[in-house]
């Protein structure tokens, strides 16, 4: 993996583009090329290229509304004398910080370092802290669990028509944005399992609802995977002493229904299922302390079912 600092992209891609945009805006406001060069800290020859459009630049910044608005504001301030170099620098630094927060700089960084894609990276904004580490751990665990499922013998037959998803919550999760899952769900295609994307937070409402319901009863349970309801799997669970919990498919509030069933049960089961209803495909949830814990249990259930 190549290591590219966001600051390199600011220098190599952002700064030349913004200088060219500023030079063009200042020229439109009647500044001479010598005055523009003095304001931007570049040579008059560079300004000539900027103004003539020969400097190139990155259209992602040229087309970004925030960048355009900032450049126009700085150009107005410098041309009128209402803004000095300190003020202009403050505006540009504020713009850079904004563009690093899921903006064009972040987009370019993910292109230069593909390993960052899907991680919800916000190092530029938040830096290293325990919350960031927890998020990375959860994303990595979901990714590992999904790959484990794809390599599990017999799993392809457990994928429901609506697809399977792998979910895992952050500690003390409050809503679905605190639960990581696979965007677009996992599907069986041509006898093999397809994982369409890397996990993201807030990517699945359904599996997140199950995870949050479980965590409300037992905070140690942070992972869940949905599979097709299958009698052989349920029998395997019983043979392993897991006693699957049945719940209703016809619910108005799935989260509340699951919490109620878990409370009556006295805790979160490892396996909970429903047999479907009109327009609702039968579904089974396998729970674990983590996503890979749930994936490992599915492998054990399949081994038992096929024994």
Short mmCIF file of C-alpha atoms in Angstrom, two decimals:
data_model
loop_
_atom_site.label_atom_id
_atom_site.label_comp_id
_atom_site.label_asym_id
_atom_site.label_seq_id
_atom_site.Cartn_x
_atom_site.Cartn_y
_atom_site.Cartn_z
CA UNK A 1 0.00 0.00 0.00
CA UNK A 2 1.44 3.37 -1.03
CA UNK A 3 1.46 6.02 1.68
CA UNK A 4 0.18 9.37 0.44
CA UNK A 5 -0.37 12.27 2.82
CA UNK A 6 -3.43 14.46 2.26
CA UNK A 7 -1.08 17.46 2.46
CA UNK A 8 0.68 16.22 -0.68
CA UNK A 9 -2.61 16.39 -2.55
CA UNK A 10 -3.25 19.87 -1.17
CA UNK A 11 0.11 21.04 -2.55
CA UNK A 12 0.05 19.13 -5.84
CA UNK A 13 -3.63 19.33 -6.81
CA UNK A 14 -5.57 21.81 -4.69
CA UNK A 15 -3.16 24.73 -4.46
CA UNK A 16 -2.35 25.06 -8.20
CA UNK A 17 -6.05 24.89 -9.04
CA UNK A 18 -7.06 27.52 -6.48
CA UNK A 19 -4.20 29.81 -7.50
CA UNK A 20 -5.35 29.60 -11.11
CA UNK A 21 -8.95 30.28 -10.09
CA UNK A 22 -7.87 33.24 -7.93
CA UNK A 23 -5.66 34.67 -10.68
CA UNK A 24 -8.57 34.56 -13.15
CA UNK A 25 -10.96 36.17 -10.63
CA UNK A 26 -8.48 38.92 -9.71
CA UNK A 27 -7.80 39.66 -13.37
CA UNK A 28 -11.54 40.04 -13.92
CA UNK A 29 -11.56 42.57 -11.09
CA UNK A 30 -8.95 44.74 -12.87
CA UNK A 31 -5.74 43.70 -11.12
CA UNK A 32 -2.56 43.67 -13.18
CA UNK A 33 -0.57 40.47 -13.54
CA UNK A 34 2.19 41.99 -11.40
CA UNK A 35 -0.30 42.78 -8.62
CA UNK A 36 -1.79 39.29 -8.86
CA UNK A 37 1.68 37.73 -8.66
CA UNK A 38 2.46 39.74 -5.54
CA UNK A 39 -0.78 38.67 -3.85
CA UNK A 40 -0.43 34.99 -4.72
CA UNK A 41 3.31 34.71 -4.09
CA UNK A 42 4.09 33.43 -7.58
CA UNK A 43 5.92 34.78 -10.64
CA UNK A 44 4.28 36.97 -13.26
CA UNK A 45 4.95 34.23 -15.80
CA UNK A 46 2.91 31.82 -13.67
CA UNK A 47 0.08 34.34 -13.47
CA UNK A 48 0.16 34.68 -17.26
CA UNK A 49 -0.37 30.92 -17.57
CA UNK A 50 -3.13 30.99 -14.96
CA UNK A 51 -5.00 33.79 -16.70
CA UNK A 52 -4.62 32.23 -20.16
CA UNK A 53 -6.00 28.90 -18.89
CA UNK A 54 -2.78 26.98 -19.64
CA UNK A 55 -2.20 25.88 -16.05
CA UNK A 56 -4.63 22.99 -16.00
CA UNK A 57 -5.83 22.11 -12.51
CA UNK A 58 -8.35 19.67 -11.11
CA UNK A 59 -11.98 20.12 -12.15
CA UNK A 60 -13.16 18.60 -8.88
CA UNK A 61 -12.08 21.80 -7.17
CA UNK A 62 -13.18 24.06 -10.01
CA UNK A 63 -16.66 22.54 -9.85
CA UNK A 64 -16.91 22.46 -6.06
CA UNK A 65 -19.42 25.13 -4.90
CA UNK A 66 -17.60 25.77 -1.62
CA UNK A 67 -14.28 26.26 -3.40
CA UNK A 68 -15.84 28.60 -5.96
CA UNK A 69 -17.55 30.66 -3.24
CA UNK A 70 -14.33 30.90 -1.20
CA UNK A 71 -12.24 31.95 -4.20
CA UNK A 72 -14.77 34.63 -5.14
CA UNK A 73 -14.88 35.93 -1.57
CA UNK A 74 -11.07 36.13 -1.36
CA UNK A 75 -10.86 37.77 -4.79
CA UNK A 76 -13.40 40.39 -3.75
CA UNK A 77 -11.53 41.04 -0.51
CA UNK A 78 -8.07 41.31 -2.07
CA UNK A 79 -9.26 43.46 -4.97
CA UNK A 80 -11.14 45.87 -2.72
CA UNK A 81 -8.50 45.98 -0.01
CA UNK A 82 -10.96 44.67 2.53
CA UNK A 83 -8.96 41.49 3.07
CA UNK A 84 -5.23 41.08 3.69
CA UNK A 85 -3.00 38.03 3.24
CA UNK A 86 -3.71 36.77 6.77
CA UNK A 87 -7.47 36.82 6.17
CA UNK A 88 -7.08 35.10 2.79
CA UNK A 89 -4.87 32.42 4.33
CA UNK A 90 -7.40 31.82 7.12
CA UNK A 91 -10.17 31.36 4.54
CA UNK A 92 -8.06 28.95 2.48
CA UNK A 93 -7.07 26.87 5.52
CA UNK A 94 -10.73 26.66 6.56
CA UNK A 95 -11.60 25.53 3.03
CA UNK A 96 -8.91 22.84 3.10
CA UNK A 97 -10.22 21.47 6.39
CA UNK A 98 -13.72 21.36 4.95
CA UNK A 99 -12.63 19.63 1.73
CA UNK A 100 -10.76 17.02 3.78
CA UNK A 101 -14.01 16.14 5.56
CA UNK A 102 -15.55 13.78 2.95
CA UNK A 103 -14.91 16.39 0.25
CA UNK A 104 -12.80 16.43 -2.94
CA UNK A 105 -9.48 16.16 -1.07
CA UNK A 106 -10.80 13.09 0.75
CA UNK A 107 -12.03 11.67 -2.57
CA UNK A 108 -8.62 12.18 -4.17
CA UNK A 109 -6.92 10.63 -1.15
CA UNK A 110 -9.03 7.46 -1.46
CA UNK A 111 -8.11 7.27 -5.17
CA UNK A 112 -4.42 7.51 -4.31
CA UNK A 113 -4.80 5.05 -1.40
CA UNK A 114 -7.57 2.55 -2.34
CA UNK A 115 -7.10 0.78 1.00
CA UNK A 116 -8.91 3.73 2.62
CA UNK A 117 -12.13 3.14 0.68
CA UNK A 118 -15.04 2.02 2.80
CA UNK A 119 -13.28 2.76 6.09
CA UNK A 120 -15.16 5.98 6.69
CA UNK A 121 -11.70 7.54 7.16
CA UNK A 122 -11.76 10.92 8.90
CA UNK A 123 -8.20 11.13 10.22
CA UNK A 124 -7.81 14.62 8.76
CA UNK A 125 -10.79 15.84 10.77
CA UNK A 126 -10.56 13.94 14.03
CA UNK A 127 -7.03 12.60 14.19
CA UNK A 128 -6.17 9.44 16.10
CA UNK A 129 -8.44 8.85 19.07
CA UNK A 130 -10.09 5.85 20.76
CA UNK A 131 -13.36 6.37 18.88
CA UNK A 132 -11.60 6.20 15.53
CA UNK A 133 -9.80 3.02 16.59
CA UNK A 134 -13.10 1.46 17.68
CA UNK A 135 -14.70 2.29 14.35
CA UNK A 136 -11.78 0.80 12.42
CA UNK A 137 -11.91 -2.35 14.53
CA UNK A 138 -15.64 -2.78 13.88
CA UNK A 139 -15.26 -2.21 10.13
CA UNK A 140 -12.38 -4.69 9.98
CA UNK A 141 -14.37 -7.28 11.95
CA UNK A 142 -17.39 -6.97 9.65
CA UNK A 143 -15.14 -7.29 6.62
CA UNK A 144 -13.52 -10.43 8.07
CA UNK A 145 -16.92 -11.93 8.94
CA UNK A 146 -18.23 -11.35 5.42
CA UNK A 147 -15.20 -13.07 3.93
CA UNK A 148 -15.59 -15.93 6.39
CA UNK A 149 -19.18 -16.42 5.23
CA UNK A 150 -18.13 -16.39 1.59
CA UNK A 151 -15.67 -19.20 2.31
CA UNK A 152 -18.05 -21.27 4.47
CA UNK A 153 -19.20 -24.52 2.79
CA UNK A 154 -22.96 -24.57 2.28
CA UNK A 155 -23.41 -20.86 3.03
CA UNK A 156 -24.54 -20.10 -0.51
CA UNK A 157 -27.75 -22.05 0.19
CA UNK A 158 -28.43 -19.96 3.31
CA UNK A 159 -28.61 -16.63 1.48
CA UNK A 160 -32.25 -15.46 1.36
CA UNK A 161 -33.72 -13.83 -1.74
CA UNK A 162 -33.46 -10.42 -0.09
CA UNK A 163 -29.78 -11.03 0.62
CA UNK A 164 -27.71 -11.50 3.76
CA UNK A 165 -26.05 -8.81 5.77
CA UNK A 166 -23.42 -8.76 8.48
CA UNK A 167 -23.82 -6.14 11.17
CA UNK A 168 -21.76 -5.07 14.14
CA UNK A 169 -22.37 -2.18 16.52
CA UNK A 170 -19.95 0.15 18.20
CA UNK A 171 -19.88 -0.03 22.00
CA UNK A 172 -22.85 1.92 23.42
CA UNK A 173 -24.47 2.18 19.98
CA UNK A 174 -27.49 4.49 19.85
CA UNK A 175 -28.86 4.16 16.32
CA UNK A 176 -28.21 2.52 12.95
CA UNK A 177 -25.40 4.96 12.11
CA UNK A 178 -23.42 3.25 14.90
CA UNK A 179 -23.80 -0.15 13.21
CA UNK A 180 -21.48 -1.20 10.37
CA UNK A 181 -22.80 -3.47 7.61
CA UNK A 182 -22.30 -4.29 3.93
CA UNK A 183 -23.88 -1.73 1.56
CA UNK A 184 -26.22 -3.49 -0.87
CA UNK A 185 -26.17 -6.74 1.17
CA UNK A 186 -24.49 -10.05 0.30
CA UNK A 187 -26.03 -12.12 -2.50
CA UNK A 188 -25.65 -15.58 -4.01
CA UNK A 189 -24.93 -15.42 -7.73
CA UNK A 190 -24.02 -18.34 -9.95
CA UNK A 191 -23.44 -20.65 -7.01
CA UNK A 192 -21.06 -18.30 -5.23
CA UNK A 193 -21.33 -15.47 -2.74
CA UNK A 194 -20.90 -11.87 -3.86
CA UNK A 195 -19.82 -9.17 -1.40
CA UNK A 196 -20.56 -5.92 -3.28
CA UNK A 197 -18.64 -3.44 -1.15
CA UNK A 198 -16.61 -2.83 1.97
CA UNK A 199 -18.59 -2.28 5.17
CA UNK A 200 -19.83 1.15 6.15
CA UNK A 201 -21.64 2.58 9.12
CA UNK A 202 -25.36 3.09 8.57
CA UNK A 203 -25.42 0.75 5.56
CA UNK A 204 -28.28 -1.50 6.75
CA UNK A 205 -31.45 -0.63 8.61
CA UNK A 206 -32.70 -4.21 9.04
CA UNK A 207 -29.64 -5.91 10.52
CA UNK A 208 -28.94 -2.76 12.55
CA UNK A 209 -32.41 -3.00 14.10
CA UNK A 210 -31.68 -6.57 15.24
CA UNK A 211 -28.24 -5.66 16.58
CA UNK A 212 -29.55 -2.64 18.48
CA UNK A 213 -32.43 -4.66 19.95
CA UNK A 214 -29.97 -7.29 21.16
CA UNK A 215 -27.58 -4.69 22.57
CA UNK A 216 -30.40 -3.02 24.49
CA UNK A 217 -30.89 -6.27 26.43
CA UNK A 218 -27.27 -7.45 26.55
CA UNK A 219 -24.58 -4.86 25.65
CA UNK A 220 -22.08 -7.69 25.10
CA UNK A 221 -24.02 -8.79 21.99
CA UNK A 222 -22.87 -6.50 19.18
CA UNK A 223 -22.98 -8.71 16.09
CA UNK A 224 -25.76 -10.23 13.98
CA UNK A 225 -26.15 -11.91 10.61
CA UNK A 226 -29.41 -12.69 8.83
CA UNK A 227 -29.79 -15.92 6.87
CA UNK A 228 -32.69 -17.87 5.37
CA UNK A 229 -34.82 -19.80 7.84
CA UNK A 230 -34.12 -23.48 7.33
CA UNK A 231 -35.39 -26.44 9.37
CA UNK A 232 -32.03 -28.20 9.19
CA UNK A 233 -30.26 -25.16 10.62
CA UNK A 234 -32.80 -24.83 13.41
CA UNK A 235 -32.47 -28.54 14.25
CA UNK A 236 -28.71 -28.17 14.26
CA UNK A 237 -29.05 -25.28 16.72
CA UNK A 238 -31.22 -27.39 19.00
CA UNK A 239 -28.76 -30.28 18.77
CA UNK A 240 -26.06 -27.84 19.90
CA UNK A 241 -28.22 -26.79 22.87
CA UNK A 242 -28.94 -23.29 21.57
CA UNK A 243 -32.78 -23.39 21.70
CA UNK A 244 -33.71 -21.00 18.85
CA UNK A 245 -36.25 -18.29 19.70
CA UNK A 246 -39.22 -17.83 17.37
CA UNK A 247 -40.67 -14.35 16.89
CA UNK A 248 -43.42 -12.94 14.72
CA UNK A 249 -42.82 -11.81 11.15
CA UNK A 250 -45.82 -9.49 11.35
CA UNK A 251 -44.60 -6.63 13.46
CA UNK A 252 -45.08 -2.89 13.23
CA UNK A 253 -41.91 -2.10 15.17
CA UNK A 254 -39.37 -4.84 14.71
CA UNK A 255 -36.93 -3.42 17.25
CA UNK A 256 -39.53 -3.16 20.00
CA UNK A 257 -40.91 -6.62 19.18
CA UNK A 258 -37.45 -8.20 19.37
CA UNK A 259 -36.59 -6.43 22.63
CA UNK A 260 -39.85 -7.66 24.15
CA UNK A 261 -39.20 -11.24 23.04
CA UNK A 262 -35.63 -11.12 24.34
CA UNK A 263 -36.78 -9.75 27.68
CA UNK A 264 -39.36 -12.54 28.05
CA UNK A 265 -36.68 -15.04 27.12
CA UNK A 266 -34.40 -13.64 29.80
CA UNK A 267 -31.62 -12.73 27.42
CA UNK A 268 -30.54 -12.63 23.79
CA UNK A 269 -30.56 -16.05 22.06
CA UNK A 270 -27.79 -17.06 19.70
CA UNK A 271 -30.45 -17.90 17.09
CA UNK A 272 -33.82 -16.19 16.55
CA UNK A 273 -36.14 -16.82 13.61
CA UNK A 274 -39.54 -16.26 12.06
CA UNK A 275 -41.35 -18.38 9.47
CA UNK A 276 -42.44 -15.51 7.27
CA UNK A 277 -45.83 -14.05 6.44
CA UNK A 278 -47.63 -12.68 3.39
CA UNK A 279 -44.98 -10.79 1.43
CA UNK A 280 -42.35 -11.43 4.11
CA UNK A 281 -39.59 -13.97 3.50
CA UNK A 282 -38.71 -16.26 6.45
CA UNK A 283 -35.62 -14.97 8.23
CA UNK A 284 -33.21 -16.15 10.90
CA UNK A 285 -30.80 -13.99 12.88
CA UNK A 286 -27.61 -15.41 14.32
CA UNK A 287 -26.18 -13.26 17.11
CA UNK A 288 -22.72 -13.03 18.62
CA UNK A 289 -20.52 -10.81 20.70
CA UNK A 290 -19.02 -9.69 17.40
CA UNK A 291 -19.74 -10.12 13.71
CA UNK A 292 -17.04 -12.76 13.29
CA UNK A 293 -18.39 -14.58 16.35
CA UNK A 294 -21.78 -14.81 14.59
CA UNK A 295 -20.11 -15.91 11.33
CA UNK A 296 -18.21 -18.65 13.17
CA UNK A 297 -21.46 -19.93 14.70
CA UNK A 298 -23.08 -20.12 11.27
CA UNK A 299 -20.18 -22.28 10.15
CA UNK A 300 -20.71 -24.56 13.15
CA UNK A 301 -24.46 -24.77 12.47
CA UNK A 302 -23.84 -25.72 8.86
CA UNK A 303 -21.29 -28.35 9.88
CA UNK A 304 -23.83 -29.81 12.31
CA UNK A 305 -26.65 -29.69 9.75
CA UNK A 306 -24.55 -31.46 7.12
CA UNK A 307 -23.11 -34.07 9.51
#
